[in-house]
Amino acid sequence: MRDLFYDLVRRNGMPVAIYLMLAVTLWVFILIVLPQLTMFDYSFRLNLPPGKVGGPEDVYTVEQYAYLFQGSGGAGNINTLDLGILFKTLFSAVFVTVFDLLICYPVAFVLAKSSTGAKARLLVLALIVPYWINEILRAFAFRILFGSTGVINEFGMGLGLWDNPVDFIRADVALYAGLAYAYILLMIFPLYNAIESLDRNQIEAARDMGASWWQVHAKVVIPYAKPGIASGMTMVFMLTSGALAAPQILGGPSNLWFTQLVYQWFNSGGNWPRGSAYAMILLFVCIALVLLTMRIFKVSIGEIKR
């Protein structure tokens, strides 16, 4: 921290350095640390009426966490419904993350190595402009697109690919497509930044030595771009697993996202301690999965921050 402060002073001067340090500290503490600590404390409380808060009944307990595993039946029971929703949410988030990676890697490579100057800037602008539209409006656009009378069904039936409208909403196709589209830029730009810094001569040298196009990517580009891949996958996975608007709009009638359970406990259920516990469980599980993935692929936090 001291080295960072001295570096800021050297680059920007003392007043700017002090302002930046204070602004970042307040941002991290007030908007990240303090709310998380408050929610963590709430998660170990009982759901008491306001008049009993702070009284003898207001004690710390793990009841809210136990409910996720046992439900209302107590010890010996398994809350298969909520646990199933949690696992489905995590699996779906992994699927969307991998899907985005497969789509974005070729795009990022073309942007970084095959496009230069005005052409590259035009492609970047074409990627950004659609995101000037509000996320809610984009989600409703996908619902219309994948609806029973939407463009895709009309186009498919017009070509004779299927006779009756396909229920893309109930099959979660619309949800996965909407989530993949919602966070696709968060995958493209870390990949683009990583691949762009790769010396083009390394690619040419590998090709001159007889490496196939697949071998060039497998042996040269992908290992070099691992920090960018890890960064993009982390952001897409965390935001997908914590999404609420898209599952609410694009999810089928029998499909629930774990964040919807959190929302229900906070609002319609009126049980803030249980909602806090569910939110903390989702946070801890997601962080654990991200750290495990980083360990498997041998990527450190220091590499990602670059």
mmCIF file of C-alpha atoms in Angstrom:
data_model
loop_
_atom_site.group_PDB
_atom_site.id
_atom_site.type_symbol
_atom_site.label_atom_id
_atom_site.label_comp_id
_atom_site.label_asym_id
_atom_site.label_seq_id
_atom_site.Cartn_x
_atom_site.Cartn_y
_atom_site.Cartn_z
ATOM 1 C CA MET A 1 0.000 0.000 0.000
ATOM 2 C CA ARG A 2 2.835 2.391 0.845
ATOM 3 C CA ASP A 3 4.562 1.642 -2.466
ATOM 4 C CA LEU A 4 1.308 2.276 -4.302
ATOM 5 C CA PHE A 5 0.882 5.634 -2.564
ATOM 6 C CA TYR A 6 4.456 6.694 -3.380
ATOM 7 C CA ASP A 7 3.930 5.668 -7.000
ATOM 8 C CA LEU A 8 0.757 7.772 -7.191
ATOM 9 C CA VAL A 9 2.586 10.734 -5.676
ATOM 10 C CA ARG A 10 5.419 10.370 -8.178
ATOM 11 C CA ARG A 11 3.050 10.133 -11.131
ATOM 12 C CA ASN A 12 0.331 12.625 -10.154
ATOM 13 C CA GLY A 13 1.534 14.753 -7.248
ATOM 14 C CA MET A 14 0.571 14.734 -3.559
ATOM 15 C CA PRO A 15 -2.950 16.330 -3.774
ATOM 16 C CA VAL A 16 -4.144 13.965 -6.521
ATOM 17 C CA ALA A 17 -2.590 10.949 -4.787
ATOM 18 C CA ILE A 18 -4.331 11.761 -1.489
ATOM 19 C CA TYR A 19 -7.644 12.288 -3.275
ATOM 20 C CA LEU A 20 -7.376 8.978 -5.164
ATOM 21 C CA MET A 21 -6.464 7.013 -2.030
ATOM 22 C CA LEU A 22 -9.321 8.530 -0.018
ATOM 23 C CA ALA A 23 -11.829 8.053 -2.841
ATOM 24 C CA VAL A 24 -10.893 4.407 -3.389
ATOM 25 C CA THR A 25 -10.860 3.705 0.376
ATOM 26 C CA LEU A 26 -14.300 5.232 0.892
ATOM 27 C CA TRP A 27 -15.653 3.452 -2.194
ATOM 28 C CA VAL A 28 -14.396 0.044 -1.073
ATOM 29 C CA PHE A 29 -15.410 0.458 2.578
ATOM 30 C CA ILE A 30 -18.819 2.120 2.207
ATOM 31 C CA LEU A 31 -20.091 0.336 -0.900
ATOM 32 C CA ILE A 32 -18.444 -3.089 -0.549
ATOM 33 C CA VAL A 33 -17.008 -3.957 2.865
ATOM 34 C CA LEU A 34 -19.604 -2.347 5.143
ATOM 35 C CA PRO A 35 -22.701 -3.766 3.353
ATOM 36 C CA GLN A 36 -21.158 -7.236 3.237
ATOM 37 C CA LEU A 37 -20.258 -7.139 6.946
ATOM 38 C CA THR A 38 -23.780 -5.971 7.793
ATOM 39 C CA MET A 39 -25.333 -8.765 5.730
ATOM 40 C CA PHE A 40 -22.935 -11.287 7.275
ATOM 41 C CA ASP A 41 -24.053 -10.186 10.754
ATOM 42 C CA TYR A 42 -27.730 -10.370 9.730
ATOM 43 C CA SER A 43 -27.259 -13.933 8.492
ATOM 44 C CA PHE A 44 -26.548 -15.147 12.053
ATOM 45 C CA ARG A 45 -29.637 -13.507 13.559
ATOM 46 C CA LEU A 46 -33.160 -14.715 14.215
ATOM 47 C CA ASN A 47 -36.064 -13.194 12.333
ATOM 48 C CA LEU A 48 -37.541 -11.238 15.239
ATOM 49 C CA PRO A 49 -40.171 -8.487 15.357
ATOM 50 C CA PRO A 50 -38.682 -4.974 15.630
ATOM 51 C CA GLY A 51 -39.667 -4.771 19.307
ATOM 52 C CA LYS A 52 -37.538 -7.807 20.204
ATOM 53 C CA VAL A 53 -34.414 -6.759 18.309
ATOM 54 C CA GLY A 54 -31.649 -6.120 20.817
ATOM 55 C CA GLY A 55 -33.491 -8.021 23.561
ATOM 56 C CA PRO A 56 -32.640 -11.338 25.258
ATOM 57 C CA GLU A 57 -34.013 -13.342 22.325
ATOM 58 C CA ASP A 58 -31.767 -11.560 19.843
ATOM 59 C CA VAL A 59 -28.872 -14.032 19.829
ATOM 60 C CA TYR A 60 -26.488 -15.378 17.212
ATOM 61 C CA THR A 61 -27.503 -18.642 15.556
ATOM 62 C CA VAL A 62 -26.761 -20.763 12.482
ATOM 63 C CA GLU A 63 -30.452 -21.476 11.977
ATOM 64 C CA GLN A 64 -30.638 -19.475 8.740
ATOM 65 C CA TYR A 65 -27.745 -21.402 7.185
ATOM 66 C CA ALA A 66 -29.122 -24.729 8.391
ATOM 67 C CA TYR A 67 -32.419 -24.005 6.660
ATOM 68 C CA LEU A 68 -30.780 -24.239 3.230
ATOM 69 C CA PHE A 69 -29.715 -27.814 3.966
ATOM 70 C CA GLN A 70 -32.537 -29.022 6.241
ATOM 71 C CA GLY A 71 -35.526 -26.896 5.321
ATOM 72 C CA SER A 72 -38.306 -26.537 7.864
ATOM 73 C CA GLY A 73 -38.209 -30.236 8.788
ATOM 74 C CA GLY A 74 -35.144 -29.947 11.021
ATOM 75 C CA ALA A 75 -32.309 -32.437 11.417
ATOM 76 C CA GLY A 76 -32.497 -35.535 9.232
ATOM 77 C CA ASN A 77 -34.268 -33.753 6.385
ATOM 78 C CA ILE A 78 -32.733 -32.405 3.176
ATOM 79 C CA ASN A 79 -33.945 -29.211 1.535
ATOM 80 C CA THR A 80 -33.737 -30.650 -1.959
ATOM 81 C CA LEU A 81 -35.677 -27.762 -3.522
ATOM 82 C CA ASP A 82 -33.369 -24.912 -2.493
ATOM 83 C CA LEU A 83 -30.193 -26.975 -2.881
ATOM 84 C CA GLY A 84 -31.309 -28.037 -6.343
ATOM 85 C CA ILE A 85 -31.888 -24.407 -7.303
ATOM 86 C CA LEU A 86 -28.409 -23.490 -6.006
ATOM 87 C CA PHE A 87 -26.687 -26.245 -7.996
ATOM 88 C CA LYS A 88 -28.722 -25.458 -11.114
ATOM 89 C CA THR A 89 -27.784 -21.775 -10.835
ATOM 90 C CA LEU A 90 -24.078 -22.586 -10.497
ATOM 91 C CA PHE A 91 -24.167 -25.095 -13.357
ATOM 92 C CA SER A 92 -26.009 -22.637 -15.578
ATOM 93 C CA ALA A 93 -23.506 -19.895 -14.720
ATOM 94 C CA VAL A 94 -20.633 -22.208 -15.681
ATOM 95 C CA PHE A 95 -22.394 -23.084 -18.946
ATOM 96 C CA VAL A 96 -22.960 -19.411 -19.835
ATOM 97 C CA THR A 97 -19.337 -18.589 -18.951
ATOM 98 C CA VAL A 98 -17.909 -21.345 -21.163
ATOM 99 C CA PHE A 99 -20.338 -20.440 -23.946
ATOM 100 C CA ASP A 100 -19.213 -16.806 -23.816
ATOM 101 C CA LEU A 101 -15.557 -17.877 -23.853
ATOM 102 C CA LEU A 102 -16.048 -19.998 -26.980
ATOM 103 C CA ILE A 103 -17.797 -17.127 -28.758
ATOM 104 C CA CYS A 104 -15.527 -14.315 -27.587
ATOM 105 C CA TYR A 105 -12.100 -15.875 -28.078
ATOM 106 C CA PRO A 106 -12.218 -15.759 -31.911
ATOM 107 C CA VAL A 107 -13.724 -12.259 -31.821
ATOM 108 C CA ALA A 108 -11.037 -11.008 -29.428
ATOM 109 C CA PHE A 109 -8.280 -12.568 -31.531
ATOM 110 C CA VAL A 110 -9.581 -10.947 -34.715
ATOM 111 C CA LEU A 111 -9.831 -7.597 -32.950
ATOM 112 C CA ALA A 112 -6.342 -7.871 -31.502
ATOM 113 C CA LYS A 113 -4.372 -9.371 -34.386
ATOM 114 C CA SER A 114 -6.340 -9.069 -37.597
ATOM 115 C CA SER A 115 -7.787 -5.582 -37.264
ATOM 116 C CA THR A 116 -5.877 -2.337 -36.933
ATOM 117 C CA GLY A 117 -6.580 1.372 -36.929
ATOM 118 C CA ALA A 118 -10.018 2.561 -37.991
ATOM 119 C CA LYS A 119 -11.256 -0.971 -38.668
ATOM 120 C CA ALA A 120 -10.505 -2.102 -35.097
ATOM 121 C CA ARG A 121 -12.130 1.014 -33.609
ATOM 122 C CA LEU A 122 -15.226 0.465 -35.752
ATOM 123 C CA LEU A 123 -15.527 -3.140 -34.574
ATOM 124 C CA VAL A 124 -15.172 -2.101 -30.923
ATOM 125 C CA LEU A 125 -17.823 0.584 -31.407
ATOM 126 C CA ALA A 126 -20.151 -1.973 -33.011
ATOM 127 C CA LEU A 127 -19.767 -4.131 -29.913
ATOM 128 C CA ILE A 128 -20.418 -1.298 -27.470
ATOM 129 C CA VAL A 129 -23.349 0.523 -29.119
ATOM 130 C CA PRO A 130 -25.996 -2.181 -28.383
ATOM 131 C CA TYR A 131 -25.194 -1.828 -24.679
ATOM 132 C CA TRP A 132 -26.398 1.767 -24.690
ATOM 133 C CA ILE A 133 -29.843 0.163 -24.342
ATOM 134 C CA ASN A 134 -31.001 -0.580 -20.787
ATOM 135 C CA GLU A 135 -30.470 -4.148 -19.541
ATOM 136 C CA ILE A 136 -34.178 -4.567 -18.779
ATOM 137 C CA LEU A 137 -35.137 -3.548 -22.302
ATOM 138 C CA ARG A 138 -32.594 -5.986 -23.755
ATOM 139 C CA ALA A 139 -34.063 -8.779 -21.634
ATOM 140 C CA PHE A 140 -37.601 -8.023 -22.837
ATOM 141 C CA ALA A 141 -36.277 -7.878 -26.411
ATOM 142 C CA PHE A 142 -34.945 -11.420 -25.971
ATOM 143 C CA ARG A 143 -38.314 -12.530 -24.577
ATOM 144 C CA ILE A 144 -40.017 -11.164 -27.684
ATOM 145 C CA LEU A 145 -37.343 -12.678 -29.924
ATOM 146 C CA PHE A 146 -37.723 -16.169 -28.417
ATOM 147 C CA GLY A 147 -41.481 -16.000 -27.757
ATOM 148 C CA SER A 148 -43.992 -18.380 -29.309
ATOM 149 C CA THR A 149 -44.873 -15.731 -31.909
ATOM 150 C CA GLY A 150 -41.390 -14.253 -32.001
ATOM 151 C CA VAL A 151 -38.940 -13.841 -34.847
ATOM 152 C CA ILE A 152 -37.122 -17.140 -34.288
ATOM 153 C CA ASN A 153 -40.284 -19.255 -34.194
ATOM 154 C CA GLU A 154 -41.752 -17.466 -37.207
ATOM 155 C CA PHE A 155 -38.504 -17.873 -39.126
ATOM 156 C CA GLY A 156 -38.156 -21.555 -38.196
ATOM 157 C CA MET A 157 -41.732 -22.421 -39.123
ATOM 158 C CA GLY A 158 -41.442 -20.386 -42.313
ATOM 159 C CA LEU A 159 -38.451 -22.493 -43.385
ATOM 160 C CA GLY A 160 -40.244 -25.681 -42.358
ATOM 161 C CA LEU A 161 -37.714 -26.528 -39.630
ATOM 162 C CA TRP A 162 -40.563 -27.205 -37.188
ATOM 163 C CA ASP A 163 -44.355 -27.245 -37.468
ATOM 164 C CA ASN A 164 -45.426 -25.768 -34.121
ATOM 165 C CA PRO A 165 -43.929 -22.944 -32.019
ATOM 166 C CA VAL A 166 -41.069 -24.082 -29.784
ATOM 167 C CA ASP A 167 -41.301 -22.965 -26.148
ATOM 168 C CA PHE A 168 -37.810 -21.465 -25.829
ATOM 169 C CA ILE A 169 -38.832 -19.736 -22.583
ATOM 170 C CA ARG A 170 -39.746 -22.925 -20.730
ATOM 171 C CA ALA A 171 -36.652 -24.688 -22.121
ATOM 172 C CA ASP A 172 -34.423 -21.888 -20.710
ATOM 173 C CA VAL A 173 -32.936 -21.225 -24.154
ATOM 174 C CA ALA A 174 -34.005 -17.586 -23.965
ATOM 175 C CA LEU A 175 -32.534 -17.262 -20.460
ATOM 176 C CA TYR A 176 -29.137 -18.689 -21.405
ATOM 177 C CA ALA A 177 -28.992 -16.606 -24.577
ATOM 178 C CA GLY A 178 -29.962 -13.448 -22.709
ATOM 179 C CA LEU A 179 -27.391 -14.006 -19.957
ATOM 180 C CA ALA A 180 -24.648 -14.825 -22.469
ATOM 181 C CA TYR A 181 -25.419 -11.630 -24.349
ATOM 182 C CA ALA A 182 -25.723 -9.496 -21.200
ATOM 183 C CA TYR A 183 -22.119 -10.056 -20.084
ATOM 184 C CA ILE A 184 -20.372 -10.838 -23.360
ATOM 185 C CA LEU A 185 -18.340 -7.613 -23.360
ATOM 186 C CA LEU A 186 -16.864 -8.543 -19.987
ATOM 187 C CA MET A 187 -15.367 -11.577 -21.703
ATOM 188 C CA ILE A 188 -14.256 -9.927 -24.933
ATOM 189 C CA PHE A 189 -12.278 -6.997 -23.569
ATOM 190 C CA PRO A 190 -10.068 -8.891 -21.048
ATOM 191 C CA LEU A 191 -9.276 -11.376 -23.830
ATOM 192 C CA TYR A 192 -8.617 -8.544 -26.257
ATOM 193 C CA ASN A 193 -6.265 -6.774 -23.828
ATOM 194 C CA ALA A 194 -4.326 -9.975 -23.172
ATOM 195 C CA ILE A 195 -4.011 -11.077 -26.799
ATOM 196 C CA GLU A 196 -3.182 -7.588 -28.078
ATOM 197 C CA SER A 197 -0.011 -7.461 -25.954
ATOM 198 C CA LEU A 198 1.254 -10.730 -27.475
ATOM 199 C CA ASP A 199 4.128 -10.131 -29.881
ATOM 200 C CA ARG A 200 2.933 -11.025 -33.386
ATOM 201 C CA ASN A 201 6.416 -12.392 -34.120
ATOM 202 C CA GLN A 202 5.794 -15.280 -31.718
ATOM 203 C CA ILE A 203 2.810 -16.370 -33.794
ATOM 204 C CA GLU A 204 4.751 -16.028 -37.031
ATOM 205 C CA ALA A 205 7.704 -17.973 -35.569
ATOM 206 C CA ALA A 206 5.405 -20.827 -34.516
ATOM 207 C CA ARG A 207 3.864 -20.972 -37.996
ATOM 208 C CA ASP A 208 7.306 -20.873 -39.641
ATOM 209 C CA MET A 209 8.298 -23.889 -37.528
ATOM 210 C CA GLY A 210 5.401 -25.865 -38.977
ATOM 211 C CA ALA A 211 2.803 -25.420 -36.238
ATOM 212 C CA SER A 212 -0.785 -25.745 -37.397
ATOM 213 C CA TRP A 213 -3.308 -23.001 -36.700
ATOM 214 C CA TRP A 214 -4.717 -25.041 -33.793
ATOM 215 C CA GLN A 215 -1.231 -25.615 -32.358
ATOM 216 C CA VAL A 216 -0.440 -21.892 -32.571
ATOM 217 C CA HIS A 217 -3.456 -21.109 -30.399
ATOM 218 C CA ALA A 218 -3.008 -24.070 -28.052
ATOM 219 C CA LYS A 219 0.722 -23.593 -27.483
ATOM 220 C CA VAL A 220 1.267 -19.849 -27.914
ATOM 221 C CA VAL A 221 -1.841 -17.659 -27.748
ATOM 222 C CA ILE A 222 -3.962 -19.384 -25.089
ATOM 223 C CA PRO A 223 -1.122 -19.889 -22.545
ATOM 224 C CA TYR A 224 -0.161 -16.225 -22.954
ATOM 225 C CA ALA A 225 -3.788 -15.064 -22.657
ATOM 226 C CA LYS A 226 -4.568 -17.151 -19.543
ATOM 227 C CA PRO A 227 -4.811 -14.091 -17.238
ATOM 228 C CA GLY A 228 -7.290 -12.460 -19.622
ATOM 229 C CA ILE A 229 -9.268 -15.682 -19.900
ATOM 230 C CA ALA A 230 -9.361 -16.041 -16.106
ATOM 231 C CA SER A 231 -10.399 -12.413 -15.662
ATOM 232 C CA GLY A 232 -13.203 -12.645 -18.209
ATOM 233 C CA MET A 233 -14.486 -15.963 -16.896
ATOM 234 C CA THR A 234 -14.461 -14.674 -13.316
ATOM 235 C CA MET A 235 -16.519 -11.596 -14.131
ATOM 236 C CA VAL A 236 -19.012 -13.439 -16.328
ATOM 237 C CA PHE A 237 -19.448 -16.285 -13.838
ATOM 238 C CA MET A 238 -19.922 -14.021 -10.808
ATOM 239 C CA LEU A 239 -22.384 -11.721 -12.570
ATOM 240 C CA THR A 240 -24.315 -14.590 -14.161
ATOM 241 C CA SER A 241 -24.702 -16.495 -10.892
ATOM 242 C CA GLY A 242 -25.848 -13.261 -9.225
ATOM 243 C CA ALA A 243 -28.189 -12.121 -12.005
ATOM 244 C CA LEU A 244 -31.777 -11.251 -11.129
ATOM 245 C CA ALA A 245 -33.396 -9.230 -13.916
ATOM 246 C CA ALA A 246 -32.770 -11.741 -16.721
ATOM 247 C CA PRO A 247 -34.019 -14.790 -14.749
ATOM 248 C CA GLN A 248 -37.113 -12.840 -13.699
ATOM 249 C CA ILE A 249 -37.944 -11.847 -17.277
ATOM 250 C CA LEU A 250 -36.607 -14.748 -19.367
ATOM 251 C CA GLY A 251 -36.975 -17.676 -16.953
ATOM 252 C CA GLY A 252 -39.746 -20.217 -17.412
ATOM 253 C CA PRO A 253 -42.671 -20.475 -14.964
ATOM 254 C CA SER A 254 -41.132 -23.479 -13.186
ATOM 255 C CA ASN A 255 -37.561 -22.171 -13.271
ATOM 256 C CA LEU A 256 -36.025 -20.340 -10.321
ATOM 257 C CA TRP A 257 -32.604 -18.728 -10.034
ATOM 258 C CA PHE A 258 -30.982 -18.744 -6.597
ATOM 259 C CA THR A 259 -30.960 -14.950 -6.560
ATOM 260 C CA GLN A 260 -34.743 -15.075 -6.882
ATOM 261 C CA LEU A 261 -34.871 -17.052 -3.649
ATOM 262 C CA VAL A 262 -32.750 -14.371 -1.989
ATOM 263 C CA TYR A 263 -35.092 -11.700 -3.343
ATOM 264 C CA GLN A 264 -38.150 -13.586 -2.098
ATOM 265 C CA TRP A 265 -36.769 -13.954 1.425
ATOM 266 C CA PHE A 266 -35.914 -10.258 1.600
ATOM 267 C CA ASN A 267 -39.191 -9.007 0.151
ATOM 268 C CA SER A 268 -42.246 -11.262 -0.018
ATOM 269 C CA GLY A 269 -40.922 -13.533 2.764
ATOM 270 C CA GLY A 270 -39.933 -10.632 5.007
ATOM 271 C CA ASN A 271 -37.076 -12.676 6.466
ATOM 272 C CA TRP A 272 -33.936 -10.573 6.110
ATOM 273 C CA PRO A 273 -31.680 -12.876 8.159
ATOM 274 C CA ARG A 274 -32.525 -15.851 5.920
ATOM 275 C CA GLY A 275 -32.125 -13.759 2.782
ATOM 276 C CA SER A 276 -28.742 -12.604 4.078
ATOM 277 C CA ALA A 277 -27.685 -16.186 4.790
ATOM 278 C CA TYR A 278 -28.684 -17.310 1.301
ATOM 279 C CA ALA A 279 -26.835 -14.353 -0.229
ATOM 280 C CA MET A 280 -23.683 -15.095 1.783
ATOM 281 C CA ILE A 281 -23.802 -18.781 0.818
ATOM 282 C CA LEU A 282 -24.017 -17.859 -2.864
ATOM 283 C CA LEU A 283 -21.119 -15.426 -2.451
ATOM 284 C CA PHE A 284 -18.879 -17.909 -0.613
ATOM 285 C CA VAL A 285 -19.608 -20.766 -3.027
ATOM 286 C CA CYS A 286 -18.905 -18.578 -6.069
ATOM 287 C CA ILE A 287 -15.638 -17.269 -4.586
ATOM 288 C CA ALA A 288 -14.573 -20.815 -3.708
ATOM 289 C CA LEU A 289 -15.272 -22.019 -7.262
ATOM 290 C CA VAL A 290 -13.348 -19.087 -8.760
ATOM 291 C CA LEU A 291 -10.329 -19.682 -6.499
ATOM 292 C CA LEU A 292 -10.419 -23.418 -7.265
ATOM 293 C CA THR A 293 -10.501 -22.734 -11.009
ATOM 294 C CA MET A 294 -7.592 -20.297 -10.706
ATOM 295 C CA ARG A 295 -5.615 -22.918 -8.812
ATOM 296 C CA ILE A 296 -6.362 -25.601 -11.403
ATOM 297 C CA PHE A 297 -5.286 -23.364 -14.287
ATOM 298 C CA LYS A 298 -2.361 -21.941 -12.276
ATOM 299 C CA VAL A 299 -3.391 -18.292 -12.573
ATOM 300 C CA SER A 300 -2.672 -15.901 -9.714
ATOM 301 C CA ILE A 301 -4.493 -12.759 -8.604
ATOM 302 C CA GLY A 302 -1.417 -10.757 -9.571
ATOM 303 C CA GLU A 303 -1.628 -11.971 -13.164
ATOM 304 C CA ILE A 304 -5.352 -11.145 -13.411
ATOM 305 C CA LYS A 305 -4.945 -7.594 -12.133
ATOM 306 C CA ARG A 306 -2.562 -6.829 -15.002
#
